PDB file of C-alpha atoms in Angstrom:
ATOM      1  CA  GLN A   1      97.721 107.440  81.073  1.00  0.00           C
ATOM      2  CA  VAL A   2      98.100 104.412  83.320  1.00  0.00           C
ATOM      3  CA  GLN A   3      95.538 103.106  85.796  1.00  0.00           C
ATOM      4  CA  LEU A   4      95.760 100.321  88.357  1.00  0.00           C
ATOM      5  CA  VAL A   5      92.372  99.107  89.525  1.00  0.00           C
ATOM      6  CA  GLU A   6      91.979  96.725  92.468  1.00  0.00           C
ATOM      7  CA  SER A   7      88.946  94.568  93.150  1.00  0.00           C
ATOM      8  CA  GLY A   8      87.893  91.711  95.397  1.00  0.00           C
ATOM      9  CA  GLY A   9      87.982  93.269  98.832  1.00  0.00           C
ATOM     10  CA  GLY A  10      85.196  92.921 101.358  1.00  0.00           C
ATOM     11  CA  LEU A  11      84.123  91.553 104.714  1.00  0.00           C
ATOM     12  CA  VAL A  12      85.085  88.004 105.630  1.00  0.00           C
ATOM     13  CA  GLN A  13      85.018  85.944 108.806  1.00  0.00           C
ATOM     14  CA  PRO A  14      88.238  84.797 110.468  1.00  0.00           C
ATOM     15  CA  GLY A  15      89.545  81.695 108.719  1.00  0.00           C
ATOM     16  CA  GLY A  16      87.911  82.699 105.456  1.00  0.00           C
ATOM     17  CA  SER A  17      89.401  83.516 102.071  1.00  0.00           C
ATOM     18  CA  LEU A  18      89.425  86.388  99.605  1.00  0.00           C
ATOM     19  CA  ARG A  19      91.034  86.876  96.217  1.00  0.00           C
ATOM     20  CA  LEU A  20      92.180  90.346  95.219  1.00  0.00           C
ATOM     21  CA  SER A  21      92.833  91.380  91.632  1.00  0.00           C
ATOM     22  CA  CYS A  22      94.728  94.350  90.245  1.00  0.00           C
ATOM     23  CA  ALA A  23      94.685  95.205  86.565  1.00  0.00           C
ATOM     24  CA  ALA A  24      97.018  97.760  85.007  1.00  0.00           C
ATOM     25  CA  SER A  25      95.669  99.467  81.913  1.00  0.00           C
ATOM     26  CA  GLY A  26      96.543 102.313  79.587  1.00  0.00           C
ATOM     27  CA  SER A  27      99.753 103.040  77.733  1.00  0.00           C
ATOM     28  CA  ILE A  28     102.025 100.267  79.017  1.00  0.00           C
ATOM     29  CA  PHE A  29     105.243  99.205  77.294  1.00  0.00           C
ATOM     30  CA  GLY A  30     106.653  96.932  79.994  1.00  0.00           C
ATOM     31  CA  VAL A  31     106.026  95.843  83.572  1.00  0.00           C
ATOM     32  CA  LYS A  32     108.642  94.682  86.048  1.00  0.00           C
ATOM     33  CA  THR A  33     107.643  93.923  89.631  1.00  0.00           C
ATOM     34  CA  MET A  34     104.024  94.033  90.768  1.00  0.00           C
ATOM     35  CA  GLY A  35     103.169  94.057  94.438  1.00  0.00           C
ATOM     36  CA  TRP A  36     100.568  94.257  97.155  1.00  0.00           C
ATOM     37  CA  TYR A  37     100.836  96.508 100.194  1.00  0.00           C
ATOM     38  CA  ARG A  38      98.463  97.115 103.069  1.00  0.00           C
ATOM     39  CA  GLN A  39      97.809  99.913 105.498  1.00  0.00           C
ATOM     40  CA  ALA A  40      95.773  99.692 108.677  1.00  0.00           C
ATOM     41  CA  PRO A  41      94.565 102.859 110.469  1.00  0.00           C
ATOM     42  CA  GLY A  42      97.444 104.560 112.239  1.00  0.00           C
ATOM     43  CA  ASN A  43     100.035 102.319 110.611  1.00  0.00           C
ATOM     44  CA  GLN A  44     102.434 102.740 107.746  1.00  0.00           C
ATOM     45  CA  ARG A  45     101.927 101.062 104.392  1.00  0.00           C
ATOM     46  CA  ASP A  46     103.771  97.739 104.432  1.00  0.00           C
ATOM     47  CA  LEU A  47     104.687  95.209 101.783  1.00  0.00           C
ATOM     48  CA  VAL A  48     102.514  92.093 101.740  1.00  0.00           C
ATOM     49  CA  ALA A  49     103.833  90.317  98.650  1.00  0.00           C
ATOM     50  CA  ALA A  50     105.588  91.042  95.383  1.00  0.00           C
ATOM     51  CA  ILE A  51     106.210  89.176  92.138  1.00  0.00           C
ATOM     52  CA  THR A  52     108.661  89.832  89.334  1.00  0.00           C
ATOM     53  CA  SER A  53     107.914  89.453  85.642  1.00  0.00           C
ATOM     54  CA  GLY A  54     109.766  86.142  85.789  1.00  0.00           C
ATOM     55  CA  GLY A  55     107.597  84.847  88.608  1.00  0.00           C
ATOM     56  CA  SER A  56     109.925  85.218  91.588  1.00  0.00           C
ATOM     57  CA  THR A  57     107.964  86.040  94.729  1.00  0.00           C
ATOM     58  CA  ASN A  58     108.574  87.702  98.067  1.00  0.00           C
ATOM     59  CA  TYR A  59     106.249  87.670 101.102  1.00  0.00           C
ATOM     60  CA  ALA A  60     105.984  89.392 104.441  1.00  0.00           C
ATOM     61  CA  ASP A  61     106.647  86.909 107.239  1.00  0.00           C
ATOM     62  CA  SER A  62     103.161  87.495 108.640  1.00  0.00           C
ATOM     63  CA  VAL A  63     101.461  86.126 105.512  1.00  0.00           C
ATOM     64  CA  LYS A  64     103.807  83.331 104.449  1.00  0.00           C
ATOM     65  CA  GLY A  65     101.919  80.077 103.984  1.00  0.00           C
ATOM     66  CA  ARG A  66      98.551  81.842 103.895  1.00  0.00           C
ATOM     67  CA  PHE A  67      98.748  84.292 100.968  1.00  0.00           C
ATOM     68  CA  THR A  68      99.774  83.575  97.391  1.00  0.00           C
ATOM     69  CA  ILE A  69     100.642  86.191  94.805  1.00  0.00           C
ATOM     70  CA  SER A  70     100.435  85.465  91.075  1.00  0.00           C
ATOM     71  CA  ARG A  71     100.267  87.400  87.833  1.00  0.00           C
ATOM     72  CA  ASP A  72      99.133  87.191  84.246  1.00  0.00           C
ATOM     73  CA  ASN A  73     101.738  89.045  82.193  1.00  0.00           C
ATOM     74  CA  ALA A  74      99.559  89.088  79.086  1.00  0.00           C
ATOM     75  CA  LYS A  75      96.852  90.938  81.013  1.00  0.00           C
ATOM     76  CA  ASN A  76      99.179  93.073  83.189  1.00  0.00           C
ATOM     77  CA  THR A  77      97.228  91.737  86.148  1.00  0.00           C
ATOM     78  CA  THR A  78      98.286  90.514  89.554  1.00  0.00           C
ATOM     79  CA  TYR A  79      96.274  88.478  92.045  1.00  0.00           C
ATOM     80  CA  LEU A  80      96.508  87.947  95.777  1.00  0.00           C
ATOM     81  CA  GLN A  81      94.870  84.793  97.116  1.00  0.00           C
ATOM     82  CA  MET A  82      94.365  85.215 100.849  1.00  0.00           C
ATOM     83  CA  ASN A  83      93.500  82.164 102.945  1.00  0.00           C
ATOM     84  CA  SER A  84      93.137  81.592 106.685  1.00  0.00           C
ATOM     85  CA  LEU A  85      92.454  85.262 107.177  1.00  0.00           C
ATOM     86  CA  LYS A  86      92.909  86.800 110.618  1.00  0.00           C
ATOM     87  CA  PRO A  87      91.500  89.975 112.160  1.00  0.00           C
ATOM     88  CA  GLU A  88      94.985  91.486 112.018  1.00  0.00           C
ATOM     89  CA  ASP A  89      94.865  91.219 108.217  1.00  0.00           C
ATOM     90  CA  THR A  90      92.241  93.969 108.235  1.00  0.00           C
ATOM     91  CA  ALA A  91      93.551  96.903 106.203  1.00  0.00           C
ATOM     92  CA  VAL A  92      93.276  98.775 102.945  1.00  0.00           C
ATOM     93  CA  TYR A  93      95.171  96.762 100.350  1.00  0.00           C
ATOM     94  CA  TYR A  94      96.987  98.600  97.572  1.00  0.00           C
ATOM     95  CA  CYS A  95      98.637  97.185  94.492  1.00  0.00           C
ATOM     96  CA  ASN A  96     101.540  98.749  92.679  1.00  0.00           C
ATOM     97  CA  ALA A  97     103.475  98.157  89.508  1.00  0.00           C
ATOM     98  CA  ASP A  98     106.925  99.173  88.345  1.00  0.00           C
ATOM     99  CA  LEU A  99     106.262  99.916  84.712  1.00  0.00           C
ATOM    100  CA  VAL A 100     107.265 101.979  81.693  1.00  0.00           C
ATOM    101  CA  THR A 101     104.900 103.611  79.223  1.00  0.00           C
ATOM    102  CA  ASP A 102     107.128 103.604  76.138  1.00  0.00           C
ATOM    103  CA  LYS A 103     110.641 102.561  75.082  1.00  0.00           C
ATOM    104  CA  TYR A 104     112.024 106.063  75.582  1.00  0.00           C
ATOM    105  CA  SER A 105     110.830 106.526  79.149  1.00  0.00           C
ATOM    106  CA  THR A 106     112.111 105.198  82.466  1.00  0.00           C
ATOM    107  CA  TYR A 107     110.380 102.803  84.814  1.00  0.00           C
ATOM    108  CA  ARG A 108     108.363 104.291  87.655  1.00  0.00           C
ATOM    109  CA  ILE A 109     105.969 103.058  90.327  1.00  0.00           C
ATOM    110  CA  TYR A 110     102.220 103.380  89.877  1.00  0.00           C
ATOM    111  CA  TRP A 111      99.642 102.744  92.622  1.00  0.00           C
ATOM    112  CA  GLY A 112      96.041 101.645  92.697  1.00  0.00           C
ATOM    113  CA  GLN A 113      93.354 103.348  94.752  1.00  0.00           C
ATOM    114  CA  GLY A 114      93.112 100.590  97.346  1.00  0.00           C
ATOM    115  CA  THR A 115      90.477  98.082  98.388  1.00  0.00           C
ATOM    116  CA  GLN A 116      89.244  97.476 101.933  1.00  0.00           C
ATOM    117  CA  VAL A 117      89.631  94.037 103.504  1.00  0.00           C
ATOM    118  CA  THR A 118      87.896  93.512 106.825  1.00  0.00           C
ATOM    119  CA  VAL A 119      88.244  90.268 108.770  1.00  0.00           C
ATOM    120  CA  SER A 120      85.683  90.093 111.534  1.00  0.00           C
ATOM    121  CA  SER A 121      83.075  87.794 113.000  1.00  0.00           C
TER     122      SER A 121
END
């Protein structure tokens, strides 16, 4: 059984910073892309940033220059450093991972439970 657990969310003032973490645990044979998505009330879940196992990254235009995604392959963990936060960054942030549980299975996407980020004065 695979679990993705996010941490690091909370309340921060505009211009502040937060660092989110997402650790994948359980029966994991390999991990490809890991990513962060966010969903504000009434909106769809959108990609924030993603990182491949080789370290290639992709960002939403709205967060470029402010957010940085990274990962520790040995720990199956991804991080999202969020700087210069704005009220419009307020959302539930979800991580996902494209992973396989054994050498006979196929890759599939797993999701975490989400962590709330609120940017407000």
